Short mmCIF file of C-alpha atoms and ligand atoms in Angstrom, two decimals:
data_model
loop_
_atom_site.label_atom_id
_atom_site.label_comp_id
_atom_site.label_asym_id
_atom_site.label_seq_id
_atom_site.Cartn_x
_atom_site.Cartn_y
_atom_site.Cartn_z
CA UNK A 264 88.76 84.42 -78.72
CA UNK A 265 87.60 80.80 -79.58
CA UNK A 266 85.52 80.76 -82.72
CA UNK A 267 83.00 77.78 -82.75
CA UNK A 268 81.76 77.10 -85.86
CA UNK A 269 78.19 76.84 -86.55
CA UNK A 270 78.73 73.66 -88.92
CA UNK A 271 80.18 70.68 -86.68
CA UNK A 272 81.00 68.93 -90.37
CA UNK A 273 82.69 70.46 -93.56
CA UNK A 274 83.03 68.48 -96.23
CA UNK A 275 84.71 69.90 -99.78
CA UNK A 276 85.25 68.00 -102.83
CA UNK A 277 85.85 64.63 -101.46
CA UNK A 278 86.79 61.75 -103.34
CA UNK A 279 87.12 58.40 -102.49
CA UNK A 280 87.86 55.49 -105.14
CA UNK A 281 88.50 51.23 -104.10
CA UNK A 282 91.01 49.38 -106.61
CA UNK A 283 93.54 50.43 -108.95
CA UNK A 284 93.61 50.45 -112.79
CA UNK A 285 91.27 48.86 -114.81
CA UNK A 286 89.64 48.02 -111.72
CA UNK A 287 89.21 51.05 -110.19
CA UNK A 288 85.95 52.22 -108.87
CA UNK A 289 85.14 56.10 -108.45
CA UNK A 290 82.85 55.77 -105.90
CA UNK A 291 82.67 59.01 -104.06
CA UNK A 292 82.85 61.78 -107.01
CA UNK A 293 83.50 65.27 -105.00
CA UNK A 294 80.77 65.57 -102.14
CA UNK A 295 80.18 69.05 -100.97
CA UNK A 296 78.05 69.51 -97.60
CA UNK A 297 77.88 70.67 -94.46
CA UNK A 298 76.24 69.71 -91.53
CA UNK A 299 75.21 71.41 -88.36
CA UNK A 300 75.55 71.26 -84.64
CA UNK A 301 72.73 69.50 -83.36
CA UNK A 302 70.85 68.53 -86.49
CA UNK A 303 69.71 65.45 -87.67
CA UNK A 304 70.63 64.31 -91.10
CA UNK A 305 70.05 61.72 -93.57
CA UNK A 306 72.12 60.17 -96.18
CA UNK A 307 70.08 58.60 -98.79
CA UNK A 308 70.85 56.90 -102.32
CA UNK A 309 70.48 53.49 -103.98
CA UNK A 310 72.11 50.85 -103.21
CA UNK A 311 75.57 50.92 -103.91
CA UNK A 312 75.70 54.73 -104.40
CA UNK A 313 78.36 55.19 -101.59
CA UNK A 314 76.40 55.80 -98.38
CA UNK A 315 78.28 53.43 -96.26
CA UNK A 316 81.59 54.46 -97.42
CA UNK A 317 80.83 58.11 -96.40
CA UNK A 318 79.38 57.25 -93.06
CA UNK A 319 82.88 55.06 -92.68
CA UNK A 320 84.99 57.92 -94.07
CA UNK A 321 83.14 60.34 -91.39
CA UNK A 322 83.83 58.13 -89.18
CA UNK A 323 87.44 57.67 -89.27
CA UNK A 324 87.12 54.05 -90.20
CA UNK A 325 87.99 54.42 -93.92
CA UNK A 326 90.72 56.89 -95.48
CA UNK A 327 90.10 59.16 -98.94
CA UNK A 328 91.90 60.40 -101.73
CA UNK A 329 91.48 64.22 -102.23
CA UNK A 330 89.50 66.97 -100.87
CA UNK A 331 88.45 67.93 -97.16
CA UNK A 332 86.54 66.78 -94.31
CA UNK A 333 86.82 69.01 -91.03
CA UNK A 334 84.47 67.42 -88.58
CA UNK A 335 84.57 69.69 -85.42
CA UNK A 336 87.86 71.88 -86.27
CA UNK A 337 89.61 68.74 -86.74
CA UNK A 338 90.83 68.53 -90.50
CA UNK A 339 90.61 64.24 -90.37
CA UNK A 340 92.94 63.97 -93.94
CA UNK A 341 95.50 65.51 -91.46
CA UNK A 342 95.29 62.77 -88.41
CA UNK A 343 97.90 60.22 -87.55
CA UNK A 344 96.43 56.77 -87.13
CA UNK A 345 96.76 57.11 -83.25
CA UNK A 346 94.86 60.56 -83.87
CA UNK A 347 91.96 58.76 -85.37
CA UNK A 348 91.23 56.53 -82.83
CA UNK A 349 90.96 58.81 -80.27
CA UNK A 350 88.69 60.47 -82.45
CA UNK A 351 86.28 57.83 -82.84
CA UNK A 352 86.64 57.18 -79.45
CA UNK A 353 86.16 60.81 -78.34
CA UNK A 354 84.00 62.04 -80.32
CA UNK A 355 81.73 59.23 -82.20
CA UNK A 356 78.74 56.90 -81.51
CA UNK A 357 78.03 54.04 -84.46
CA UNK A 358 74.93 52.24 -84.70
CA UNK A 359 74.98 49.31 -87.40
CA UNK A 360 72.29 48.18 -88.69
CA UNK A 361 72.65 44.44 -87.38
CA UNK A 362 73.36 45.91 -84.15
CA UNK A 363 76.55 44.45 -83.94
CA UNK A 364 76.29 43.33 -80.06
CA UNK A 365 78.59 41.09 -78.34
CA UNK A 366 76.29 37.74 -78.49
CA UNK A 367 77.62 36.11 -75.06
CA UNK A 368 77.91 39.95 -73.05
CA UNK A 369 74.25 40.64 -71.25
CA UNK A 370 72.28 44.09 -72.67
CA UNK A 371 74.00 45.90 -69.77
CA UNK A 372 77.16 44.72 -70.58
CA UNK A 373 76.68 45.66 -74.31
CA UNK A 374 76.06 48.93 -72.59
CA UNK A 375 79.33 49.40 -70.54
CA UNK A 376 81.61 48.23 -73.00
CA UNK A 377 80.70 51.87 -74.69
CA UNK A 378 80.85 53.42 -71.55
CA UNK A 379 84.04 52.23 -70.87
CA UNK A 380 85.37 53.99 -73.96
CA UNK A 381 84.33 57.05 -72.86
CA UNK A 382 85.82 59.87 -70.88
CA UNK A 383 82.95 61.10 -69.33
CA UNK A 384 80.36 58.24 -69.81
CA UNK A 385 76.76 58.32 -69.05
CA UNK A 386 74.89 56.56 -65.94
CA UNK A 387 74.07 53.37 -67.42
CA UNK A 388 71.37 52.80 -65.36
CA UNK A 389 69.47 56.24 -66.53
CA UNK A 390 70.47 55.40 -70.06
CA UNK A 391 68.29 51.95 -69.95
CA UNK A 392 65.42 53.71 -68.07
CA UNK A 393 65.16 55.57 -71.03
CA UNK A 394 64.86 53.33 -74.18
CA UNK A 395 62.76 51.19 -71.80
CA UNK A 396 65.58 48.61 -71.49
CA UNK A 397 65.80 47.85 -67.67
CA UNK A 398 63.55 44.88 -67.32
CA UNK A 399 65.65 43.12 -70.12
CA UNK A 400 69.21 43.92 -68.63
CA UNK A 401 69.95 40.46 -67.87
CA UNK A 402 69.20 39.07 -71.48
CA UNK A 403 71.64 38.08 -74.01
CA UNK A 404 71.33 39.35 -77.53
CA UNK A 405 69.51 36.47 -78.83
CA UNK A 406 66.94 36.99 -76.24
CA UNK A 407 66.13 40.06 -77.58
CA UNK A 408 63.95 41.34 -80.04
CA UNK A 409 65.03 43.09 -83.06
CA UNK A 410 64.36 46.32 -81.59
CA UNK A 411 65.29 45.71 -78.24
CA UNK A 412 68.68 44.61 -79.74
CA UNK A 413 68.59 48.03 -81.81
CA UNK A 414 67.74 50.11 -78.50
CA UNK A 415 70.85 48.64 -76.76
CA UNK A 416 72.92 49.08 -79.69
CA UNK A 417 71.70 53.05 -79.39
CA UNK A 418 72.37 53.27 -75.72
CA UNK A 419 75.68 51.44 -76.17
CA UNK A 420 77.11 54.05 -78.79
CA UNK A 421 75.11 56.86 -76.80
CA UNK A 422 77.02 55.89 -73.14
CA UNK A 423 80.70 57.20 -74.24
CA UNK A 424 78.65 60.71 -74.58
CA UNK A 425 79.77 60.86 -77.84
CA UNK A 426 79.42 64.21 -80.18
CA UNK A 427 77.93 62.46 -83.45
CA UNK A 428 75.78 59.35 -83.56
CA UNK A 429 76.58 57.58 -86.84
CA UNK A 430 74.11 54.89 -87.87
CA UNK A 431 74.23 52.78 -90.91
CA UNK A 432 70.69 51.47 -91.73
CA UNK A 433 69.57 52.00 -88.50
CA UNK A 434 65.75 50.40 -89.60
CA UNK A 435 66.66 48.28 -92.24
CA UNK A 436 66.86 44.98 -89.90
CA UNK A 437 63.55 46.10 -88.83
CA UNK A 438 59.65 46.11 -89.41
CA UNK A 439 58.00 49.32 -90.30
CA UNK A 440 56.68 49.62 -86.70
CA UNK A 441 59.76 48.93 -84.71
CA UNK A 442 61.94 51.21 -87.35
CA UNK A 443 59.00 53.94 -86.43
CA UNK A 444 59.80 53.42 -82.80
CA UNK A 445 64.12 53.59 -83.58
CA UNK A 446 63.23 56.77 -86.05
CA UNK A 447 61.31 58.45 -83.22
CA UNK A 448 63.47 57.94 -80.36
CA UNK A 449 66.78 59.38 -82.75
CA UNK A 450 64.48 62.47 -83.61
CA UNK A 451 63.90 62.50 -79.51
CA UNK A 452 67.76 62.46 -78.90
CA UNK A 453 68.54 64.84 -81.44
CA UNK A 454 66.01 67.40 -79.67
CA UNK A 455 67.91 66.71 -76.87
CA UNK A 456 71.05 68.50 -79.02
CA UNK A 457 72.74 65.07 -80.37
CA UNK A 458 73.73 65.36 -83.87
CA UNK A 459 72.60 62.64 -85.92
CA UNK A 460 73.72 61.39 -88.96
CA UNK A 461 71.85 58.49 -90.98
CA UNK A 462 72.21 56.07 -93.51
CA UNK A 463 69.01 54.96 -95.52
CA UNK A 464 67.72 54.09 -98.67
CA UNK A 465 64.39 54.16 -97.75
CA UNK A 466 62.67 57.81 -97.96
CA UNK A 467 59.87 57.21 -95.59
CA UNK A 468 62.87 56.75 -93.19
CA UNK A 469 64.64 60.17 -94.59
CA UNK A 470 61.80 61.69 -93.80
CA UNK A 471 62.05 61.84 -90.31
CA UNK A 472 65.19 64.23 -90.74
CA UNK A 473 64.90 68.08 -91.63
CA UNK A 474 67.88 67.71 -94.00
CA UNK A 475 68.93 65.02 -96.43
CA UNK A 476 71.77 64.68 -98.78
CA UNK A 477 71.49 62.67 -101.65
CA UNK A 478 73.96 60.80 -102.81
CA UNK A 479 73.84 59.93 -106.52
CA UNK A 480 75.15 56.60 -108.22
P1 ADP B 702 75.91 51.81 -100.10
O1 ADP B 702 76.14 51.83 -98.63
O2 ADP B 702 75.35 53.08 -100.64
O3 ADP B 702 75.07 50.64 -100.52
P2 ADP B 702 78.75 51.28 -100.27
O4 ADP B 702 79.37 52.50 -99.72
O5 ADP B 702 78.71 50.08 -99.40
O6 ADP B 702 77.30 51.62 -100.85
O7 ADP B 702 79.53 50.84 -101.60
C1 ADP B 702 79.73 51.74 -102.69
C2 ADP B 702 80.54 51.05 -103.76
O8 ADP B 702 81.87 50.82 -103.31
C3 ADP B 702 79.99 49.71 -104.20
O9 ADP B 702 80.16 49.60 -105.59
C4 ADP B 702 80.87 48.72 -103.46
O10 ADP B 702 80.96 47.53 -104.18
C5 ADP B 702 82.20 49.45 -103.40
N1 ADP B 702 82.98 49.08 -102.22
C6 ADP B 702 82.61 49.30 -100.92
N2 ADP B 702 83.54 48.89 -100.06
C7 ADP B 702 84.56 48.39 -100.83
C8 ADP B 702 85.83 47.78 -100.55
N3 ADP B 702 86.28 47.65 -99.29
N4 ADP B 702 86.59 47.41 -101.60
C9 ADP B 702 86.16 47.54 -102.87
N5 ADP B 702 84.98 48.09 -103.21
C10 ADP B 702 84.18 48.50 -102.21
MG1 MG B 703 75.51 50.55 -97.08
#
């Protein structure tokens, strides 16, 4: 019998400090949460508060001190270096929130340096028809918009197929239209049975997501 777990993320008591003696900053003080299969969720605090160094810490991309953090029966304290990176590669989308595209690489071949990450990766071509990207697959980054640049950064994490999209600030580069359109189209994906975790600080943005977690300073 294989037991899958409703929650895809278990967190307990997690800690996570940068620097050493007098220096030392508690900055994660023992999170408790968990998170769903297929849900969207949003991490929201002040600036400062941590946010960041949780999504990173999901992510595999930062290490922490004490407690637990099983993200999809994997226990991540537990994984080898090696380990980790095939985790992010397996398993993980990131979407930053200056896009983080490869300036001289066209939007298509933003796109299928995800898929090429990927063991089963999405048809690129569908993927574009779908955040409205086609007409603009010859451009380079700066002859994109800011959302345009956003969209590709979306379809670049989302060709690898991954199981979680992490995004960092996902809006914040953006104007309150354009982060509508990026907030609507994650909502859109997440129906679609992506799980979605967020980084904002703005709660208009939050909004958009049935669950939040608040992270305190
Ligand atoms: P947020 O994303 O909520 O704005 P961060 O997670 O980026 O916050 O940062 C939380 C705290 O940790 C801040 O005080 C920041 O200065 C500190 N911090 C983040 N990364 C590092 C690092 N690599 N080394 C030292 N301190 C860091
Ligand atoms: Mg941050």
């Amino acid at each position: 019998v294989i037991l899958v777990s409703d929650n895809l993320i278990e967190v307990s008591n997690l800690r996570k400090s940068y620097g050493q003696g007098d220096s030392r900053v508690d900055v994660l003080k023992g999170i408790d949460c968990k998170i769903k299969r297929g849900s969207i969720c949003t991490l929201l605090g002040p600036s400062g508060s941590g946010k960041s160094t949780f999504l990173n810490i999901l992510g595999g991309i930062e290490s922490f001190e004490e407690g637990s953090l099983m993200v999809d029966g994997l226990e991540l304290k537990n994984l080898s270096k090696k380990d980790l990176l095939q985790y992010r590669r397996d398993k993980l989308g990131f979407v930053f929130q200056f896009y983080n595209l490869v300036s001289n690489l066209t939007l298509k071949e933003n796109i299928e340096v995800g898929a090429y990450l990927g063991k089963d990766p999405l048809d690129i071509d569908d993927l574009m028809e779908k955040l409205g990207l086609v007409e603009h697959q010859g451009k380079f980054p700066n002859q994109l918009s800011g959302g345009q640049q956003q969209r590709t950064a979306i379809a670049r994490a989302l060709s690898k197929s991954p199981t979680i999209l992490l995004c960092d600030e996902p809006t914040g580069a953006l104007d309150t239209k354009t982060g509508n359109q990026i907030m609507q189209l994650l909502v859109e994906l997440n129906k679609e049975g992506k799980t979605i975790i967020m980084v904002t600080h703005e709660p208009e943005i939050a909004a958009y997501a049935k669950r939040q977690i608040v992270i305190r300073d």
